[in-house]
Coordinates of N, CA and C in Angstrom, one line a residue:
Chain A
T26 N -4.3 13.2 -8.5 CA -4.3 14.1 -7.4 C -4.3 13.1 -6.2
Q27 N -3.3 13.3 -5.4 CA -3.1 12.6 -4.1 C -4.1 13.0 -3.1
L28 N -5.0 12.1 -2.6 CA -6.1 12.5 -1.7 C -5.6 12.6 -0.2
L29 N -4.5 11.7 0.0 CA -3.9 11.6 1.4 C -2.6 12.2 1.3
E30 N -2.3 13.2 2.3 CA -1.0 13.8 2.3 C -0.3 13.4 3.7
Q31 N 0.9 12.9 3.5 CA 1.6 12.5 4.8 C 2.8 13.5 5.0
S32 N 3.0 13.8 6.3 CA 4.1 14.6 6.6 C 4.7 14.1 8.0
P33 N 6.0 14.3 8.1 CA 7.0 14.7 7.1 C 7.2 13.4 6.2
Q34 N 7.8 13.7 5.0 CA 8.1 12.6 4.1 C 9.3 11.9 4.6
F35 N 10.3 12.5 5.3 CA 11.5 11.9 5.8 C 11.7 12.3 7.2
L36 N 12.1 11.4 8.1 CA 12.3 11.7 9.4 C 13.5 10.9 10.0
S37 N 14.5 11.6 10.5 CA 15.6 10.9 11.0 C 15.9 11.3 12.5
I38 N 15.7 10.4 13.3 CA 15.8 10.7 14.8 C 16.8 9.7 15.5
Q39 N 17.1 10.1 16.8 CA 17.9 9.3 17.6 C 17.1 8.3 18.5
E40 N 17.6 7.2 18.7 CA 16.9 6.2 19.6 C 16.5 6.9 20.8
G41 N 15.2 6.6 21.3 CA 14.8 7.1 22.6 C 13.9 8.4 22.4
E42 N 13.9 9.0 21.2 CA 13.2 10.2 20.9 C 11.7 9.8 20.6
N43 N 10.8 10.8 20.8 CA 9.5 10.6 20.3 C 9.2 11.3 18.9
L44 N 8.2 10.7 18.2 CA 7.9 11.3 17.0 C 6.4 11.3 16.6
T45 N 6.0 12.2 15.7 CA 4.6 12.0 15.2 C 4.5 12.2 13.7
V46 N 3.8 11.3 13.0 CA 3.6 11.3 11.6 C 2.1 11.6 11.5
Y47 N 1.9 12.5 10.5 CA 0.5 12.9 10.2 C 0.0 12.6 8.8
C48 N -1.3 12.3 8.7 CA -1.9 11.9 7.5 C -3.2 12.8 7.3
N49 N -3.2 13.6 6.4 CA -4.2 14.6 6.2 C -4.9 14.5 4.8
S50 N -6.2 14.8 4.9 CA -7.0 14.7 3.6 C -8.1 15.7 3.7
S51 N -8.7 16.1 2.6 CA -10.0 17.0 2.5 C -11.2 16.0 2.4
S52 N -10.9 14.8 2.2 CA -12.0 13.8 2.0 C -12.3 13.0 3.3
V53 N -13.5 12.6 3.5 CA -14.0 11.8 4.6 C -13.7 10.3 4.4
F54 N -13.1 9.6 5.3 CA -12.9 8.2 5.1 C -13.7 7.4 6.1
S55 N -14.2 6.3 5.6 CA -14.9 5.4 6.5 C -13.9 4.7 7.5
S56 N -12.7 4.5 7.1 CA -11.7 4.0 7.9 C -10.3 4.4 7.4
L57 N -9.3 4.4 8.3 CA -8.0 4.7 7.9 C -7.1 3.7 8.5
Q58 N -6.1 3.2 7.6 CA -5.3 2.1 8.0 C -3.7 2.7 8.0
W59 N -2.9 2.2 8.8 CA -1.6 2.4 8.9 C -0.8 1.1 8.6
Y60 N 0.1 1.3 7.6 CA 0.9 0.1 7.3 C 2.4 0.4 7.5
R61 N 3.2 -0.6 7.7 CA 4.7 -0.4 7.8 C 5.3 -1.2 6.7
Q62 N 6.4 -0.7 6.1 CA 6.9 -1.5 5.0 C 8.5 -1.5 5.2
E63 N 9.1 -2.6 5.2 CA 10.5 -2.7 5.3 C 11.1 -2.9 3.9
P64 N 12.4 -2.7 3.7 CA 13.0 -2.7 2.3 C 12.9 -4.1 1.8
G65 N 12.5 -4.2 0.5 CA 12.3 -5.4 -0.2 C 11.1 -6.3 0.3
E66 N 10.2 -5.7 0.9 CA 9.0 -6.4 1.4 C 7.7 -5.5 1.1
G67 N 6.6 -6.2 1.1 CA 5.4 -5.5 0.9 C 4.9 -4.8 2.2
P68 N 4.0 -3.9 2.2 CA 3.5 -3.2 3.4 C 2.7 -4.3 4.3
V69 N 2.7 -4.1 5.6 CA 2.2 -4.9 6.5 C 1.2 -4.0 7.4
L70 N 0.0 -4.5 7.6 CA -1.0 -3.6 8.4 C -0.6 -3.6 9.9
L71 N -0.6 -2.4 10.4 CA -0.3 -2.1 11.8 C -1.7 -2.0 12.6
V72 N -2.6 -1.1 12.0 CA -3.8 -0.9 12.7 C -4.8 -0.3 11.8
T73 N -6.1 -0.4 12.0 CA -7.3 0.2 11.4 C -8.0 1.0 12.4
V74 N -8.3 2.3 12.2 CA -9.2 3.1 12.9 C -10.4 3.4 12.1
V75 N -11.5 3.4 12.9 CA -12.9 3.4 12.1 C -13.6 4.6 12.7
T76 N -13.7 4.9 13.9 CA -14.5 5.9 14.6 C -13.9 7.2 14.7
G77 N -14.5 8.3 14.3 CA -14.0 9.6 14.6 C -13.6 9.8 16.0
G78 N -12.3 10.3 16.2 CA -11.8 10.5 17.5 C -11.2 9.2 18.2
E79 N -11.2 8.2 17.5 CA -10.7 6.8 18.0 C -9.2 6.9 18.3
V80 N -8.8 6.3 19.3 CA -7.3 6.2 19.7 C -7.0 4.7 19.9
K81 N -6.1 4.3 19.1 CA -5.6 2.8 19.4 C -4.2 2.8 19.8
K82 N -3.8 1.9 20.7 CA -2.4 1.8 21.0 C -1.9 0.4 20.7
L83 N -0.6 0.4 20.2 CA 0.0 -0.8 19.8 C 1.4 -0.7 20.5
K84 N 1.6 -1.2 21.7 CA 2.8 -1.0 22.5 C 3.3 0.4 22.5
R85 N 4.3 0.9 21.8 CA 4.8 2.3 21.9 C 4.2 3.1 20.8
L86 N 3.4 2.5 20.0 CA 2.7 3.3 19.0 C 1.3 3.6 19.3
T87 N 0.9 5.0 19.1 CA -0.5 5.3 19.3 C -1.0 6.0 18.1
F88 N -2.2 5.5 17.6 CA -2.8 5.9 16.4 C -4.1 6.7 16.8
Q89 N -4.3 7.8 16.1 CA -5.5 8.6 16.4 C -6.3 8.9 15.0
F90 N -7.5 8.8 15.1 CA -8.4 9.2 13.9 C -9.1 10.5 14.2
G91 N -8.9 11.4 13.4 CA -9.6 12.7 13.6 C -11.1 12.7 13.8
D92 N -11.6 13.6 14.6 CA -13.1 13.6 14.8 C -13.9 13.6 13.6
A93 N -13.4 14.3 12.5 CA -14.2 14.4 11.2 C -13.8 13.3 10.3
R94 N -12.9 12.4 10.7 CA -12.5 11.3 9.8 C -11.9 11.7 8.7
K95 N -11.1 12.8 8.7 CA -10.4 13.3 7.5 C -8.8 13.2 7.7
D96 N -8.4 13.0 9.0 CA -7.0 13.0 9.2 C -6.7 11.9 10.3
S97 N -5.4 11.6 10.4 CA -5.0 10.7 11.4 C -3.5 10.9 11.8
S98 N -3.2 10.4 12.9 CA -1.8 10.6 13.3 C -1.2 9.3 14.0
L99 N 0.2 9.2 13.8 CA 0.8 8.1 14.4 C 1.9 8.6 15.3
H100 N 1.9 8.3 16.6 CA 2.9 8.8 17.5 C 3.7 7.6 18.0
I101 N 4.9 7.7 18.0 CA 5.9 6.7 18.5 C 6.7 7.2 19.7
T102 N 6.6 6.5 20.8 CA 7.2 6.9 22.0 C 8.6 6.1 22.2
A103 N 9.6 6.9 22.6 CA 10.8 6.2 22.8 C 11.2 5.2 21.6
A104 N 11.4 5.9 20.5 CA 11.7 5.2 19.3 C 12.9 4.2 19.3
Q105 N 12.9 3.1 18.7 CA 13.9 2.2 18.7 C 14.4 1.9 17.3
T106 N 15.6 1.3 17.1 CA 16.1 1.2 15.7 C 15.3 0.2 15.0
G107 N 14.6 -0.6 15.6 CA 13.7 -1.5 14.9 C 12.4 -0.9 14.3
D108 N 12.2 0.4 14.8 CA 11.0 1.1 14.2 C 11.4 1.7 12.9
T109 N 12.6 1.6 12.4 CA 12.9 2.2 11.1 C 12.1 1.4 10.0
G110 N 11.6 2.3 9.1 CA 10.8 1.7 8.0 C 10.0 2.8 7.3
L111 N 9.3 2.4 6.3 CA 8.3 3.4 5.7 C 6.9 3.1 6.2
Y112 N 6.4 4.1 6.7 CA 5.0 4.2 7.3 C 4.0 4.8 6.2
L113 N 3.0 4.0 5.9 CA 2.0 4.4 5.0 C 0.6 4.5 5.6
C114 N -0.1 5.6 5.4 CA -1.4 5.6 5.8 C -2.3 5.3 4.5
A115 N -3.4 4.8 4.7 CA -4.3 4.4 3.6 C -5.8 4.6 4.0
G116 N -6.5 5.3 3.1 CA -7.9 5.6 3.4 C -8.9 4.8 2.6
E117 N -9.9 4.5 3.3 CA -11.0 3.6 2.5 C -12.2 4.6 2.6
E118 N -12.7 5.0 1.3 CA -13.8 5.9 1.2 C -15.1 5.1 1.3
E119 N -16.2 5.7 1.8 CA -17.4 4.9 2.1 C -17.9 4.3 0.9
T120 N -17.8 4.9 -0.3 CA -18.4 4.4 -1.5 C -17.4 3.4 -2.3
S121 N -16.1 3.3 -1.8 CA -15.2 2.5 -2.5 C -15.1 1.1 -2.2
G122 N -15.8 0.5 -1.3 CA -15.6 -0.8 -1.0 C -14.3 -1.1 -0.4
S123 N -13.7 -2.1 -0.9 CA -12.3 -2.4 -0.4 C -11.2 -1.7 -1.0
R124 N -11.5 -0.7 -1.9 CA -10.4 0.2 -2.6 C -9.7 1.1 -1.5
L125 N -8.4 1.1 -1.5 CA -7.6 1.9 -0.6 C -6.9 3.0 -1.4
T126 N -6.8 4.1 -0.8 CA -6.1 5.3 -1.3 C -4.8 5.5 -0.4
F127 N -3.6 5.4 -0.8 CA -2.5 5.6 0.0 C -1.8 7.0 0.0
G128 N -1.3 7.3 1.1 CA -0.5 8.5 1.2 C 0.9 8.2 0.6
E129 N 1.7 9.3 0.5 CA 3.1 9.1 -0.1 C 4.1 8.4 0.8
G130 N 3.7 8.3 2.1 CA 4.6 7.5 3.0 C 5.6 8.4 3.8
T131 N 6.0 8.0 4.9 CA 7.0 8.7 5.8 C 8.1 7.7 6.0
Q132 N 9.3 8.0 5.5 CA 10.4 7.2 5.8 C 11.1 7.5 7.0
L133 N 11.0 6.6 8.0 CA 11.6 6.9 9.4 C 12.9 6.2 9.5
T134 N 13.9 6.8 10.0 CA 15.2 6.2 10.4 C 15.5 6.6 11.8
V135 N 15.6 5.5 12.5 CA 16.0 5.7 13.9 C 17.5 5.3 14.1
N136 N 18.3 6.3 14.5 CA 19.8 6.0 14.6 C 20.1 5.7 16.0
P137 N 21.0 4.6 16.2 CA 21.5 4.1 17.5 C 22.2 5.2 18.3
Chain B
N27 N 1.9 -20.7 5.6 CA 0.9 -20.3 4.6 C 1.6 -19.4 3.6
A28 N 1.3 -19.6 2.3 CA 2.0 -18.8 1.3 C 1.4 -17.3 1.2
G29 N 0.1 -17.1 1.5 CA -0.4 -15.6 1.3 C -0.5 -15.2 0.0
V30 N 0.2 -14.1 -0.3 CA 0.1 -13.5 -1.7 C 1.7 -13.7 -2.3
T31 N 1.7 -14.5 -3.4 CA 2.9 -14.8 -4.0 C 3.0 -14.0 -5.4
Q32 N 4.1 -13.3 -5.5 CA 4.4 -12.6 -6.8 C 5.7 -13.1 -7.5
T33 N 5.5 -13.2 -8.8 CA 6.7 -13.6 -9.6 C 6.8 -12.9 -10.8
P34 N 8.0 -12.5 -11.4 CA 9.3 -12.6 -10.7 C 9.5 -11.6 -9.7
K35 N 10.6 -11.7 -9.0 CA 11.0 -10.7 -7.9 C 11.7 -9.5 -8.7
F36 N 12.5 -9.8 -9.7 CA 13.1 -8.8 -10.5 C 13.0 -9.1 -12.0
Q37 N 13.0 -8.0 -12.7 CA 12.9 -8.1 -14.1 C 13.4 -6.9 -14.9
V38 N 14.2 -7.2 -15.9 CA 14.7 -6.0 -16.8 C 14.2 -6.3 -18.1
L39 N 13.4 -5.2 -18.7 CA 12.8 -5.4 -20.1 C 13.4 -4.2 -21.0
K40 N 13.4 -4.5 -22.2 CA 13.8 -3.5 -23.1 C 12.5 -2.7 -23.6
T41 N 12.6 -1.5 -23.9 CA 11.5 -0.7 -24.4 C 10.7 -1.4 -25.5
G42 N 9.5 -1.5 -25.4 CA 8.6 -2.2 -26.4 C 8.3 -3.7 -26.1
Q43 N 9.1 -4.3 -25.1 CA 8.7 -5.6 -24.9 C 7.5 -5.8 -24.0
S44 N 6.9 -6.9 -24.1 CA 5.7 -7.2 -23.3 C 6.1 -8.3 -22.2
M45 N 5.3 -8.2 -21.1 CA 5.5 -9.3 -20.2 C 4.4 -9.3 -19.2
T46 N 4.3 -10.4 -18.5 CA 3.2 -10.6 -17.4 C 3.8 -10.8 -16.1
L47 N 3.4 -10.0 -15.1 CA 3.7 -10.1 -13.7 C 2.5 -11.0 -13.1
Q48 N 3.0 -12.0 -12.4 CA 2.1 -13.0 -11.8 C 1.8 -12.8 -10.4
C49 N 0.6 -13.0 -10.0 CA 0.2 -12.8 -8.6 C -0.8 -13.9 -8.2
A50 N -0.6 -14.6 -7.1 CA -1.4 -15.7 -6.7 C -1.7 -15.5 -5.2
Q51 N -2.9 -15.8 -4.7 CA -3.3 -15.8 -3.4 C -4.0 -17.1 -2.9
D52 N -3.8 -17.6 -1.7 CA -4.4 -18.8 -1.3 C -5.3 -18.6 -0.1
M53 N -5.8 -17.4 0.1 CA -6.6 -17.1 1.2 C -8.1 -16.9 0.9
N54 N -8.4 -17.2 -0.5 CA -9.8 -17.2 -0.8 C -10.3 -15.7 -0.8
H55 N -9.5 -14.7 -1.0 CA -9.9 -13.4 -1.0 C -10.6 -13.0 -2.3
E56 N -11.7 -12.3 -2.3 CA -12.4 -11.8 -3.4 C -11.7 -10.7 -4.1
Y57 N -11.2 -9.8 -3.3 CA -10.6 -8.5 -3.8 C -9.1 -8.7 -4.0
M58 N -8.7 -8.3 -5.3 CA -7.4 -8.3 -5.5 C -7.0 -6.9 -6.3
S59 N -5.7 -6.5 -6.1 CA -5.3 -5.3 -6.7 C -3.9 -5.2 -7.0
W60 N -3.6 -4.4 -8.0 CA -2.1 -4.1 -8.3 C -1.8 -2.6 -8.2
Y61 N -0.7 -2.4 -7.5 CA -0.2 -1.0 -7.2 C 1.2 -0.9 -7.8
R62 N 1.6 0.2 -8.1 CA 3.0 0.6 -8.4 C 3.6 1.6 -7.3
Q63 N 4.7 1.4 -6.9 CA 5.4 2.2 -5.9 C 6.6 2.9 -6.5
D64 N 6.5 4.2 -6.5 CA 7.6 5.2 -7.0 C 8.0 6.0 -5.8
P65 N 9.3 6.3 -5.8 CA 9.8 7.3 -4.6 C 8.9 8.5 -4.5
G66 N 8.5 8.8 -3.3 CA 7.7 10.0 -3.0 C 6.3 10.0 -3.5
M67 N 5.8 8.9 -4.1 CA 4.5 8.8 -4.6 C 3.6 7.8 -4.0
G68 N 4.1 7.2 -3.0 CA 3.4 6.2 -2.2 C 3.0 5.0 -3.2
L69 N 1.8 4.4 -2.8 CA 1.3 3.3 -3.7 C 0.1 3.9 -4.5
R70 N 0.3 3.6 -5.9 CA -0.8 4.0 -6.7 C -1.5 2.9 -7.4
L71 N -2.8 2.9 -7.3 CA -3.6 1.8 -7.8 C -3.7 1.7 -9.3
I72 N -3.3 0.5 -9.8 CA -3.3 0.4 -11.3 C -4.7 -0.2 -11.8
H73 N -4.9 -1.4 -11.3 CA -6.2 -2.1 -11.6 C -6.7 -2.9 -10.3
Y74 N -7.9 -3.2 -10.3 CA -8.4 -4.1 -9.2 C -9.4 -4.9 -9.7
S75 N -9.8 -5.9 -8.8 CA -10.9 -6.9 -9.2 C -11.6 -7.3 -7.9
V76 N -12.9 -7.3 -8.0 CA -13.7 -7.6 -6.9 C -14.2 -9.1 -6.9
G77 N -13.8 -9.8 -7.9 CA -14.1 -11.2 -7.9 C -13.8 -11.7 -9.4
A78 N -13.8 -13.0 -9.4 CA -13.5 -13.7 -10.7 C -14.4 -13.1 -11.8
G79 N -13.7 -12.7 -13.0 CA -14.5 -12.2 -14.1 C -14.8 -10.7 -14.2
I80 N -14.4 -10.1 -13.0 CA -14.6 -8.6 -12.8 C -13.4 -7.9 -12.6
T81 N -13.1 -6.9 -13.4 CA -11.9 -6.1 -13.2 C -12.3 -4.6 -13.5
D82 N -11.6 -3.7 -12.8 CA -11.8 -2.3 -13.1 C -10.5 -1.5 -13.0
Q83 N -10.5 -0.2 -13.5 CA -9.3 0.5 -13.6 C -9.1 1.3 -12.3
G84 N -7.8 1.5 -11.9 CA -7.6 2.3 -10.8 C -7.1 3.7 -11.3
E85 N -6.0 4.2 -10.6 CA -5.7 5.6 -10.7 C -4.7 5.8 -12.0
V86 N -4.0 4.7 -12.3 CA -2.9 4.8 -13.4 C -3.0 3.5 -14.2
P87 N -4.0 3.3 -14.9 CA -4.1 2.1 -15.7 C -3.6 2.0 -17.1
N88 N -3.1 3.2 -17.6 CA -2.7 3.1 -18.9 C -1.4 2.4 -19.2
G89 N -1.4 1.5 -20.2 CA -0.2 0.6 -20.5 C -0.3 -0.7 -19.8
Y90 N -1.4 -1.0 -19.1 CA -1.4 -2.2 -18.3 C -2.8 -2.9 -18.6
N91 N -2.8 -4.2 -18.6 CA -4.0 -5.0 -18.7 C -4.0 -6.0 -17.6
V92 N -5.3 -6.4 -17.2 CA -5.4 -7.5 -16.2 C -6.6 -8.3 -16.6
S93 N -6.6 -9.4 -16.0 CA -7.8 -10.5 -16.1 C -7.9 -11.2 -14.8
R94 N -9.1 -11.7 -14.6 CA -9.2 -12.4 -13.3 C -10.2 -13.6 -13.7
S95 N -9.5 -14.7 -14.3 CA -10.2 -15.9 -14.5 C -10.5 -16.8 -13.4
T96 N -9.7 -16.7 -12.4 CA -9.9 -17.5 -11.2 C -9.9 -16.5 -9.9
T97 N -10.4 -17.1 -8.8 CA -10.3 -16.4 -7.5 C -8.8 -16.1 -7.1
E98 N -8.0 -17.2 -7.4 CA -6.6 -17.2 -6.9 C -5.7 -16.3 -7.6
D99 N -5.8 -16.1 -9.0 CA -4.8 -15.4 -9.8 C -5.2 -14.1 -10.4
F100 N -4.3 -13.2 -10.5 CA -4.6 -11.8 -10.9 C -3.4 -11.4 -11.6
P101 N -3.1 -11.8 -12.9 CA -1.9 -11.3 -13.6 C -2.0 -9.9 -14.2
L102 N -0.9 -9.3 -14.1 CA -0.8 -7.9 -14.7 C 0.1 -8.0 -15.9
R103 N -0.5 -7.5 -17.0 CA 0.3 -7.5 -18.4 C 0.8 -6.1 -18.8
L104 N 2.0 -6.0 -19.1 CA 2.5 -4.8 -19.7 C 2.6 -5.0 -21.2
L105 N 1.8 -4.3 -21.9 CA 1.6 -4.4 -23.3 C 2.9 -4.1 -24.2
S106 N 3.5 -2.9 -23.9 CA 4.6 -2.5 -24.6 C 5.4 -1.6 -23.6
A107 N 6.4 -2.2 -22.9 CA 7.0 -1.6 -21.8 C 7.7 -0.3 -22.3
A108 N 7.6 0.7 -21.3 CA 8.2 1.9 -21.5 C 9.0 2.4 -20.2
P109 N 10.1 3.2 -20.4 CA 10.9 3.6 -19.3 C 10.1 4.1 -18.1
S110 N 9.0 4.8 -18.4 CA 8.2 5.3 -17.3 C 7.4 4.2 -16.5
Q111 N 7.6 3.0 -17.0 CA 6.9 1.9 -16.2 C 8.0 1.2 -15.2
T112 N 9.2 1.7 -15.3 CA 10.2 1.3 -14.2 C 9.6 1.6 -12.8
S113 N 9.5 0.7 -12.0 CA 8.8 0.8 -10.7 C 8.9 -0.5 -9.9
V114 N 8.4 -0.4 -8.7 CA 8.1 -1.7 -8.0 C 6.7 -1.8 -7.9
Y115 N 6.3 -3.1 -8.3 CA 4.9 -3.4 -8.5 C 4.5 -4.4 -7.3
F116 N 3.4 -4.0 -6.8 CA 2.9 -5.0 -5.5 C 1.4 -5.3 -5.9
C117 N 1.2 -6.6 -5.6 CA -0.1 -7.2 -5.6 C -0.6 -7.3 -4.2
A118 N -1.9 -7.1 -4.0 CA -2.5 -7.2 -2.8 C -3.9 -8.0 -2.8
S119 N -4.2 -8.6 -1.8 CA -5.6 -9.1 -1.7 C -6.2 -8.9 -0.4
S120 N -7.6 -9.0 -0.4 CA -8.3 -8.9 0.9 C -9.7 -9.4 0.7
F121 N -10.4 -9.6 1.8 CA -11.8 -9.9 1.7 C -12.5 -8.7 1.3
T122 N -13.6 -8.6 0.7 CA -14.5 -7.4 0.3 C -15.2 -7.0 1.5
G123 N -15.7 -5.8 1.4 CA -16.3 -5.1 2.6 C -15.5 -4.1 3.3
M124 N -15.9 -3.5 4.2 CA -15.2 -2.3 4.9 C -14.3 -2.8 6.0
N125 N -13.2 -2.0 6.1 CA -12.2 -2.2 7.1 C -11.5 -3.6 7.1
T126 N -11.3 -4.0 5.9 CA -10.5 -5.4 5.8 C -9.1 -5.1 5.6
E127 N -8.2 -6.0 6.0 CA -6.8 -5.9 5.9 C -6.4 -6.3 4.6
A128 N -5.5 -5.6 3.9 CA -4.9 -5.9 2.7 C -3.6 -6.7 2.9
F129 N -3.5 -7.7 2.2 CA -2.2 -8.6 2.3 C -1.5 -8.3 1.1
F130 N -0.1 -8.0 1.1 CA 0.7 -7.6 0.0 C 1.7 -8.8 -0.3
G131 N 1.9 -8.9 -1.5 CA 3.1 -9.7 -2.0 C 4.5 -9.0 -1.7
Q132 N 5.5 -9.6 -2.0 CA 6.8 -9.0 -1.8 C 7.3 -8.1 -2.9
G133 N 6.6 -8.0 -3.9 CA 6.9 -7.0 -4.9 C 7.7 -7.6 -6.1
T134 N 7.6 -6.8 -7.2 CA 8.4 -7.1 -8.4 C 9.1 -5.9 -8.8
R135 N 10.4 -5.9 -8.8 CA 11.1 -4.7 -9.1 C 11.4 -4.8 -10.7
L136 N 10.8 -3.8 -11.4 CA 10.9 -3.9 -12.8 C 11.6 -2.7 -13.4
T137 N 12.6 -3.0 -14.2 CA 13.4 -1.9 -14.9 C 13.3 -2.0 -16.3
V138 N 12.8 -0.9 -17.0 CA 12.7 -0.8 -18.4 C 13.7 0.1 -19.0
V139 N 14.5 -0.6 -20.0 CA 15.7 0.2 -20.5 C 15.5 0.6 -22.0

């Protein structure tokens, strides 16, 4: 059973548009991480959110952790073709130590 | 810096064959793990290790074995390959503890025919 559900699974937009990707769970996580993966490569960490309600910004990317620490969102402003990739959320449960549970991923394509 | 190194990058096996996927890290990370990635399934944990001599099963361990004789190496063995094991395999490492970054290798694309 997948503990983390991401939506949408696929997203194709034009350059300059805004988008939001969601990561939802019924479980409480001590932290939630967002990774980006390019074809032929392993995922690379973008950000870790730890506190309920926390908002972190990375240039045009805004990450939010839900108040109850069960969900998170990634918002991209004015998407660029270089944002194309697979975005994965991963949750760390309080009792699991370093063990991560990944969502299914959102494949983002930004068209010129 | 090498980071996490996986070999081979590509492999084709016949059903029933066995093989070992290699993973090595040079960051002195205690925690290492193996995932498989299938379309629409994200990354699913196969096995993990919190330190040398200690391994445990993840979400999808059947058909795979691991060992951790050193901090640096964490090989994944396929005992008798099946077409259902066709996938992309990723090794990852991190320090233990909460909120630590996982570093991934480039992956091994395995096809079982």
